[in-house]
Amino acid sequence: MELVVSRRPLWFLTATLTILLVLSATAIASEPFQAQVKPAITVGKTTGNISINGVLDDPGWKNAARFDNFAETQPGNNTKPEVQTDVLVTYDAEKLYVGFVCYDDHPDQIRATMSQRDRYSGDDAVFVCLD
């Protein structure tokens, strides 16, 4: 058995190791986005009161089911959105509660056109569809 010793300088070996580490970290961090077409969700009954006021800090939201990893369908086609959206869902004996947390890097650029019902387009929006 023959022992081979590298005659390369130490800086070369360090640079090679650094490049390999960066490439492997990039490969791990850039896993392809997979849209959840039919996610399995479990929603539990609320254990507290919820006020319909746009603030999600009531006790009833504490144990709400939280969902994320949504896909963008417009302008993308089941692509990863540029910013995250979280949805909280719970219910009581009379109501279904759905809360949205819509993050944005530039909240001053969020559009909300004033118009008649269902006559808007081009605005940032979220929807609830029950089937």
PDB file of C-alpha atoms in Angstrom:
ATOM      1  CA  MET A   1       0.000   0.000   0.000  1.00  0.00           C
ATOM      2  CA  GLU A   2       1.371   3.358  -1.011  1.00  0.00           C
ATOM      3  CA  LEU A   3       0.710   6.580   0.928  1.00  0.00           C
ATOM      4  CA  VAL A   4       0.217   9.611  -1.310  1.00  0.00           C
ATOM      5  CA  VAL A   5       0.812  13.020   0.227  1.00  0.00           C
ATOM      6  CA  SER A   6      -0.561  16.083  -1.535  1.00  0.00           C
ATOM      7  CA  ARG A   7       2.028  18.606  -2.604  1.00  0.00           C
ATOM      8  CA  ARG A   8      -0.503  21.382  -3.008  1.00  0.00           C
ATOM      9  CA  PRO A   9      -0.128  24.499  -0.842  1.00  0.00           C
ATOM     10  CA  LEU A  10      -2.327  24.865   2.238  1.00  0.00           C
ATOM     11  CA  TRP A  11      -4.207  27.852   0.757  1.00  0.00           C
ATOM     12  CA  PHE A  12      -5.293  25.672  -2.191  1.00  0.00           C
ATOM     13  CA  LEU A  13      -6.674  22.971   0.091  1.00  0.00           C
ATOM     14  CA  THR A  14      -8.461  25.585   2.255  1.00  0.00           C
ATOM     15  CA  ALA A  15      -9.963  27.288  -0.799  1.00  0.00           C
ATOM     16  CA  THR A  16     -11.134  23.961  -2.228  1.00  0.00           C
ATOM     17  CA  LEU A  17     -12.749  22.964   1.065  1.00  0.00           C
ATOM     18  CA  THR A  18     -14.460  26.377   1.323  1.00  0.00           C
ATOM     19  CA  ILE A  19     -15.848  26.112  -2.208  1.00  0.00           C
ATOM     20  CA  LEU A  20     -17.170  22.594  -1.529  1.00  0.00           C
ATOM     21  CA  LEU A  21     -18.865  23.741   1.687  1.00  0.00           C
ATOM     22  CA  VAL A  22     -20.501  26.719  -0.060  1.00  0.00           C
ATOM     23  CA  LEU A  23     -21.727  24.536  -2.927  1.00  0.00           C
ATOM     24  CA  SER A  24     -23.187  21.918  -0.575  1.00  0.00           C
ATOM     25  CA  ALA A  25     -24.886  24.589   1.581  1.00  0.00           C
ATOM     26  CA  THR A  26     -26.346  26.188  -1.561  1.00  0.00           C
ATOM     27  CA  ALA A  27     -27.673  22.833  -2.751  1.00  0.00           C
ATOM     28  CA  ILE A  28     -29.334  22.199   0.617  1.00  0.00           C
ATOM     29  CA  ALA A  29     -30.775  25.731   0.888  1.00  0.00           C
ATOM     30  CA  SER A  30     -32.151  25.791  -2.655  1.00  0.00           C
ATOM     31  CA  GLU A  31     -34.446  22.787  -2.511  1.00  0.00           C
ATOM     32  CA  PRO A  32     -37.126  23.220  -5.165  1.00  0.00           C
ATOM     33  CA  PHE A  33     -40.445  24.680  -4.003  1.00  0.00           C
ATOM     34  CA  GLN A  34     -43.244  22.127  -3.904  1.00  0.00           C
ATOM     35  CA  ALA A  35     -46.782  23.540  -3.924  1.00  0.00           C
ATOM     36  CA  GLN A  36     -49.210  21.831  -1.556  1.00  0.00           C
ATOM     37  CA  VAL A  37     -52.103  21.021  -3.856  1.00  0.00           C
ATOM     38  CA  LYS A  38     -54.276  19.098  -1.376  1.00  0.00           C
ATOM     39  CA  PRO A  39     -52.797  19.549   2.106  1.00  0.00           C
ATOM     40  CA  ALA A  40     -54.186  17.503   4.973  1.00  0.00           C
ATOM     41  CA  ILE A  41     -55.350  19.902   7.677  1.00  0.00           C
ATOM     42  CA  THR A  42     -56.777  19.415  11.155  1.00  0.00           C
ATOM     43  CA  VAL A  43     -58.760  22.279  12.670  1.00  0.00           C
ATOM     44  CA  GLY A  44     -59.744  22.207  16.319  1.00  0.00           C
ATOM     45  CA  LYS A  45     -62.508  23.974  18.229  1.00  0.00           C
ATOM     46  CA  THR A  46     -61.555  27.281  19.827  1.00  0.00           C
ATOM     47  CA  THR A  47     -60.971  27.349  23.567  1.00  0.00           C
ATOM     48  CA  GLY A  48     -61.566  31.072  24.050  1.00  0.00           C
ATOM     49  CA  ASN A  49     -63.410  34.123  22.801  1.00  0.00           C
ATOM     50  CA  ILE A  50     -62.653  35.773  19.451  1.00  0.00           C
ATOM     51  CA  SER A  51     -63.548  39.355  18.556  1.00  0.00           C
ATOM     52  CA  ILE A  52     -63.973  40.133  14.861  1.00  0.00           C
ATOM     53  CA  ASN A  53     -61.691  43.172  14.753  1.00  0.00           C
ATOM     54  CA  GLY A  54     -58.733  42.250  12.528  1.00  0.00           C
ATOM     55  CA  VAL A  55     -56.441  41.629  15.512  1.00  0.00           C
ATOM     56  CA  LEU A  56     -55.389  38.020  16.074  1.00  0.00           C
ATOM     57  CA  ASP A  57     -54.389  38.228  19.733  1.00  0.00           C
ATOM     58  CA  ASP A  58     -57.648  37.096  21.377  1.00  0.00           C
ATOM     59  CA  PRO A  59     -57.463  33.939  23.546  1.00  0.00           C
ATOM     60  CA  GLY A  60     -59.534  32.041  20.961  1.00  0.00           C
ATOM     61  CA  TRP A  61     -56.718  32.279  18.385  1.00  0.00           C
ATOM     62  CA  LYS A  62     -54.147  30.761  20.768  1.00  0.00           C
ATOM     63  CA  ASN A  63     -54.764  27.138  19.729  1.00  0.00           C
ATOM     64  CA  ALA A  64     -55.984  27.820  16.190  1.00  0.00           C
ATOM     65  CA  ALA A  65     -54.528  25.688  13.418  1.00  0.00           C
ATOM     66  CA  ARG A  66     -51.831  27.633  11.544  1.00  0.00           C
ATOM     67  CA  PHE A  67     -50.998  27.016   7.898  1.00  0.00           C
ATOM     68  CA  ASP A  68     -48.311  28.407   5.593  1.00  0.00           C
ATOM     69  CA  ASN A  69     -46.310  27.298   2.537  1.00  0.00           C
ATOM     70  CA  PHE A  70     -48.902  28.512   0.078  1.00  0.00           C
ATOM     71  CA  ALA A  71     -48.312  28.806  -3.658  1.00  0.00           C
ATOM     72  CA  GLU A  72     -48.740  31.894  -5.812  1.00  0.00           C
ATOM     73  CA  THR A  73     -51.117  31.386  -8.728  1.00  0.00           C
ATOM     74  CA  GLN A  74     -51.129  34.884 -10.189  1.00  0.00           C
ATOM     75  CA  PRO A  75     -48.809  36.078 -11.674  1.00  0.00           C
ATOM     76  CA  GLY A  76     -46.981  32.813 -10.936  1.00  0.00           C
ATOM     77  CA  ASN A  77     -48.239  29.316 -11.631  1.00  0.00           C
ATOM     78  CA  ASN A  78     -47.983  27.434  -8.316  1.00  0.00           C
ATOM     79  CA  THR A  79     -44.706  29.185  -7.550  1.00  0.00           C
ATOM     80  CA  LYS A  80     -43.242  30.188  -4.210  1.00  0.00           C
ATOM     81  CA  PRO A  81     -44.507  33.671  -3.255  1.00  0.00           C
ATOM     82  CA  GLU A  82     -42.029  36.467  -2.644  1.00  0.00           C
ATOM     83  CA  VAL A  83     -43.454  36.980   0.864  1.00  0.00           C
ATOM     84  CA  GLN A  84     -45.078  34.638   3.372  1.00  0.00           C
ATOM     85  CA  THR A  85     -48.772  34.382   4.277  1.00  0.00           C
ATOM     86  CA  ASP A  86     -50.016  32.530   7.354  1.00  0.00           C
ATOM     87  CA  VAL A  87     -53.622  31.431   7.907  1.00  0.00           C
ATOM     88  CA  LEU A  88     -55.202  30.682  11.265  1.00  0.00           C
ATOM     89  CA  VAL A  89     -58.386  28.574  11.365  1.00  0.00           C
ATOM     90  CA  THR A  90     -60.651  27.579  14.223  1.00  0.00           C
ATOM     91  CA  TYR A  91     -64.374  27.305  14.987  1.00  0.00           C
ATOM     92  CA  ASP A  92     -66.949  27.343  17.775  1.00  0.00           C
ATOM     93  CA  ALA A  93     -70.560  26.122  17.990  1.00  0.00           C
ATOM     94  CA  GLU A  94     -71.780  28.843  15.613  1.00  0.00           C
ATOM     95  CA  LYS A  95     -68.924  30.222  13.495  1.00  0.00           C
ATOM     96  CA  LEU A  96     -65.873  29.352  11.442  1.00  0.00           C
ATOM     97  CA  TYR A  97     -62.995  31.777  12.081  1.00  0.00           C
ATOM     98  CA  VAL A  98     -60.291  32.411   9.491  1.00  0.00           C
ATOM     99  CA  GLY A  99     -57.484  34.891  10.130  1.00  0.00           C
ATOM    100  CA  PHE A 100     -54.787  35.949   7.682  1.00  0.00           C
ATOM    101  CA  VAL A 101     -51.315  37.258   8.473  1.00  0.00           C
ATOM    102  CA  CYS A 102     -50.033  38.715   5.196  1.00  0.00           C
ATOM    103  CA  TYR A 103     -46.390  39.718   5.396  1.00  0.00           C
ATOM    104  CA  ASP A 104     -44.878  42.225   3.004  1.00  0.00           C
ATOM    105  CA  ASP A 105     -41.414  43.718   2.636  1.00  0.00           C
ATOM    106  CA  HIS A 106     -42.996  46.991   1.484  1.00  0.00           C
ATOM    107  CA  PRO A 107     -46.357  47.489   3.262  1.00  0.00           C
ATOM    108  CA  ASP A 108     -46.640  50.981   1.778  1.00  0.00           C
ATOM    109  CA  GLN A 109     -47.015  49.372  -1.670  1.00  0.00           C
ATOM    110  CA  ILE A 110     -50.005  47.150  -0.792  1.00  0.00           C
ATOM    111  CA  ARG A 111     -52.900  48.026  -3.082  1.00  0.00           C
ATOM    112  CA  ALA A 112     -56.544  48.135  -2.035  1.00  0.00           C
ATOM    113  CA  THR A 113     -58.801  49.639  -4.669  1.00  0.00           C
ATOM    114  CA  MET A 114     -62.148  51.062  -3.557  1.00  0.00           C
ATOM    115  CA  SER A 115     -64.781  49.602  -5.881  1.00  0.00           C
ATOM    116  CA  GLN A 116     -68.130  47.898  -6.036  1.00  0.00           C
ATOM    117  CA  ARG A 117     -68.304  44.305  -4.883  1.00  0.00           C
ATOM    118  CA  ASP A 118     -66.233  41.902  -7.040  1.00  0.00           C
ATOM    119  CA  ARG A 119     -65.074  44.700  -9.345  1.00  0.00           C
ATOM    120  CA  TYR A 120     -61.436  44.899  -8.459  1.00  0.00           C
ATOM    121  CA  SER A 121     -58.329  43.631 -10.173  1.00  0.00           C
ATOM    122  CA  GLY A 122     -54.609  43.905  -9.744  1.00  0.00           C
ATOM    123  CA  ASP A 123     -54.857  44.204  -5.953  1.00  0.00           C
ATOM    124  CA  ASP A 124     -53.120  42.059  -3.392  1.00  0.00           C
ATOM    125  CA  ALA A 125     -55.740  39.632  -2.084  1.00  0.00           C
ATOM    126  CA  VAL A 126     -56.424  36.448  -0.149  1.00  0.00           C
ATOM    127  CA  PHE A 127     -59.505  34.257  -0.533  1.00  0.00           C
ATOM    128  CA  VAL A 128     -61.414  31.649   1.414  1.00  0.00           C
ATOM    129  CA  CYS A 129     -63.119  29.005  -0.726  1.00  0.00           C
ATOM    130  CA  LEU A 130     -65.385  26.490   0.991  1.00  0.00           C
ATOM    131  CA  ASP A 131     -66.394  23.365  -0.844  1.00  0.00           C
TER     132      ASP A 131
END
